[in-house]
Amino acid sequence: YAWDANEEYLFRAMVAFAMRRYSSKSTTQITNVLLCNVTDRVSFWFVVTDSSKNVTTVPGSEVEAAIRMNRNRINNAFLLSDKTLQFLKITSTLSPPVEPSTPVWIIVFGVVLCLIVAGIVFLIVSGIQKHKKKNKESTERENLEEKVEVTLENGIPCEALDLKAGHINGVFAADDERFTSL
Amino acid sequence: LSATPETPKEDGRPKWDNKFQYILSCIGFAVGLGNVWRFPYLCQIHGGGAFLIPYFIALLFEGIPLLHLELALGQCLRKGSIGAWNTISPYLGGVGVGSWMVSVLVSLYYNTVLTWVMWYFINSFQEPLPWSVCPLNENRTGFNEECYESTAVNYFWYRKTLNITPDIAESGTFQWWLILCLAACWAIVYLCTIRGIETTGKAIYVTAIFPYLVLTIFLIQGLTLPGATEGLIYLFTPNLNTLKNPRVWLDAATQIFFSLSLAFGGLIAFASYNPTKNDCEKDAVTVAIVNSMTSLYASIPVFSVLGFKATTAYWDCLDRNIVNIINEFDLPEESIMRQNYTSWIRFLNSSYPEKIAGLKLKSCDLQEFLDQSVSGTGLAFIVFTQAIILMPGSQAWAILFFIMLFSLGLSSMFGNIEGVFTPLLELQIIPKSAPKELLSGIICLISFLIALCFTLRSGSYWIDIFDRYAGSVPLLVIAFFEVIGIVYIYKIKRFSEDVEWMTGRKLSLFWQITWRFISPLLLLIVFTAFVTLQMQKPPSYTAWNPKYEGFPMKEEKVYPPWVQAICVLLAALPCVCVPLVALFHLVKQKHRSKNPSFVPPEVFSCQGDNS
């Protein structure tokens, strides 16, 4: 928006409002706020006069304090911020960043760690189960091999048969018909 | 009966589910953090596109031959590094022990880098990002002084993450948040390597492919950012004059060597799980080319983002000057824009030189901002994080970026851990009846406990030491002995017959020449040049010292003597294994030859068993 006389009027009104709120007396009028040296840059000096005390100016420190107290309202009236509406010699107090009670990163870390631990436990448990199954299978295989050795004792040469390699099918090994009957 | 899940070959050795898993594991091992944060930096400082010439020459004569050698060796002997070299010749067993030791040392510090990545990752879920704002000081009148003098990003990295001490001799205390992240990282590594390649083979599908997706996303995003084209032009403009500097050739050779993760023993371990009749020649060429292409592909988004960052910094500089000038001369708002800034400056300088001088304007030069090149952790944690703040939707970009870095590092960790795990498994440190999960658990636990040293306040300085000394010189030495050992002790004729049997075609002349002469020669030159350059000045480091006069510049300091001794120890220990083991066997041989019942070991051949 362009800076014109209406905006100046609003500015004077805001300063008067700030003075009223700060000193809690309702005597400050818009006419008490005077602007001077307005430049195209939109920068100017302003003073606040006190009509009750023979048209003297209110001390700068009071004005500064009043503006500091109501800085937020003044900024918002002009849709500006501390950076875009600068009062020289009035530093803004910085608001601390909002910090939640538990830092966010701990929550995320907790989630990640839970997932990892769940994965490890799952893999270890499945590994133990596979191990047990393998042990059971190897004992089964041992039992079947014993049976096969029993059939060996019938005198049938089995060196040609490669029993150790490959998979032994329990159905066949237990079945005597594997070997031709004499 | 159902087949056991490992489907072992006749010799009971686990194998890859399919060829793709194997190739992907090798690629994942080779493609690591260095492809993202070291190659673009080298490209930039060594004349842009011109750097590609020494890079590809080194790839052709050093990278691919050595890679082929390692893969062929592992595939033929079907053993991890220690077992393989013991089989070639007991005198060469030291080469295997040396590479095992390097894998151990590198695993320790590499996972700590991943810890930092994880820390940044879990901090990326906040609004605003914690490295974008400075915290306030005690009475809330201004910002924290250390943060104000440097930048918020620097502060978050050096203070909030590392809590770094100004000197390496001051160790400080353990940083509990880093210990937590370190534990999580080692838990992830354990989760993925728990049963050796059975589990890493599944995990690699994600960790090797995901970074490419993210790089593509960053590529698209990066190219749309303002200033990206400046960054890319700056990166790729070739400056052929730099090729006259031998330093460029040295950097290219070392970059190829370390980028392919040679001499770690991890590649030998990966190849040992292959069936013997596998075309290792094609595999080697594939892996090497994919690795280099990834480096190139990664440098595009990196440099788009860096160009964007430089442009934004340049605009900020201009804007600050413009505000100062407008305030001083009371000119109307928006009278001076970035475009007509130079003409305004010239006009004002001629009319009111004293006023302009009084303003103390900073000279804004885009080239200067582009020249600020960083590599390594500085690129990822300082420069890139700063660029991410400037992008819209910073949280998403930060999360993506750090997951990508984590996957890149994790897939390299698989190779490192495999280089440690496979030889130990073969040496039968734990009884055969004990499950593999126990061995991987022990490895991860011991590594975690030792790596706790890096979570001290001076940890980052120690990681630099490990990176510079344990992960560089020993590898060159080991690779040199690898080539010499195969070519002159195992004899190249035998090896070519083995490779012919495996690949099914005759070994081409290229391999013969490179293996016999070019690669060992190149390695020797690179090693000598590297060591000479290191010796030229006393080893020093840059420390972050808030009390330094030149702060926020880092302070240049020399390592104290005890630290220098540790550096030498780290570099020498793996190398010294080679002669030590040879000596040990010589003594044992002399002892044995006095024994009349001594039988010389049978000559090993690839084709002998497993047909």
Tab-separated table of N, CA, C and O in Angstrom, chain B residues 15 41 60 67 193 195 209 233 295 306 316 338-339 348 411 505 508 516 555:
chain	number	residue	atom	x	y	z
B	15	LYS	N	25.105	-68.719	-0.226
B	15	LYS	CA	25.298	-68.032	-1.498
B	15	LYS	C	24.225	-66.992	-1.708
B	15	LYS	O	23.228	-66.941	-0.993
B	41	TYR	N	33.514	-32.035	-4.994
B	41	TYR	CA	34.489	-31.070	-4.520
B	41	TYR	C	35.752	-31.130	-5.369
B	41	TYR	O	36.279	-30.101	-5.799
B	60	LEU	N	40.379	-46.561	-15.781
B	60	LEU	CA	40.697	-47.588	-16.767
B	60	LEU	C	41.921	-48.397	-16.373
B	60	LEU	O	41.936	-49.615	-16.504
B	67	LEU	N	39.811	-54.051	-9.380
B	67	LEU	CA	38.506	-54.580	-9.007
B	67	LEU	C	38.317	-55.985	-9.578
B	67	LEU	O	37.883	-56.902	-8.872
B	193	THR	N	23.151	-57.207	9.284
B	193	THR	CA	24.218	-58.169	8.997
B	193	THR	C	24.124	-59.391	9.878
B	193	THR	O	25.073	-60.154	9.992
B	195	ARG	N	22.848	-62.321	9.851
B	195	ARG	CA	23.175	-63.672	9.365
B	195	ARG	C	24.059	-63.594	8.116
B	195	ARG	O	23.972	-64.437	7.238
B	209	ILE	N	19.262	-48.951	-3.653
B	209	ILE	CA	18.426	-48.336	-4.688
B	209	ILE	C	17.853	-47.005	-4.216
B	209	ILE	O	17.717	-46.063	-5.002
B	233	ILE	N	27.262	-24.517	-14.289
B	233	ILE	CA	28.252	-23.992	-15.238
B	233	ILE	C	29.609	-23.908	-14.559
B	233	ILE	O	30.631	-24.299	-15.107
B	295	SER	N	28.907	-41.082	-9.212
B	295	SER	CA	29.605	-39.875	-8.770
B	295	SER	C	29.198	-38.685	-9.625
B	295	SER	O	28.884	-37.612	-9.105
B	306	LEU	N	24.381	-26.028	-4.438
B	306	LEU	CA	25.427	-25.096	-4.032
B	306	LEU	C	25.332	-23.792	-4.811
B	306	LEU	O	25.568	-22.713	-4.270
B	316	ASP	N	21.454	-11.795	-0.691
B	316	ASP	CA	21.375	-11.249	0.667
B	316	ASP	C	22.380	-10.136	0.857
B	316	ASP	O	22.086	-9.096	1.450
B	338	ARG	N	18.294	-5.073	-7.362
B	338	ARG	CA	19.527	-5.826	-7.573
B	338	ARG	C	20.084	-5.575	-8.971
B	338	ARG	O	21.291	-5.537	-9.176
B	339	GLN	N	19.178	-5.387	-9.918
B	339	GLN	CA	19.645	-5.262	-11.298
B	339	GLN	C	20.412	-3.981	-11.519
B	339	GLN	O	21.452	-3.975	-12.171
B	348	LEU	N	26.731	6.820	-7.169
B	348	LEU	CA	26.883	7.365	-5.825
B	348	LEU	C	28.351	7.505	-5.439
B	348	LEU	O	28.731	8.417	-4.704
B	411	SER	N	25.062	-49.067	3.177
B	411	SER	CA	25.434	-50.103	2.208
B	411	SER	C	26.945	-50.273	2.163
B	411	SER	O	27.440	-51.378	1.939
B	505	ARG	N	36.000	-67.500	-21.225
B	505	ARG	CA	36.691	-67.010	-22.419
B	505	ARG	C	38.103	-66.606	-22.021
B	505	ARG	O	38.396	-66.361	-20.859
B	508	SER	N	41.797	-61.307	-21.822
B	508	SER	CA	42.263	-60.414	-22.887
B	508	SER	C	43.600	-59.800	-22.515
B	508	SER	O	43.999	-59.765	-21.357
B	516	ARG	N	50.117	-56.989	-14.900
B	516	ARG	CA	51.552	-57.249	-14.774
B	516	ARG	C	52.335	-55.989	-14.501
B	516	ARG	O	53.237	-55.981	-13.679
B	555	GLU	N	40.955	-22.540	13.707
B	555	GLU	CA	42.331	-22.300	14.087
B	555	GLU	C	43.201	-23.461	13.639
B	555	GLU	O	42.860	-24.615	13.847
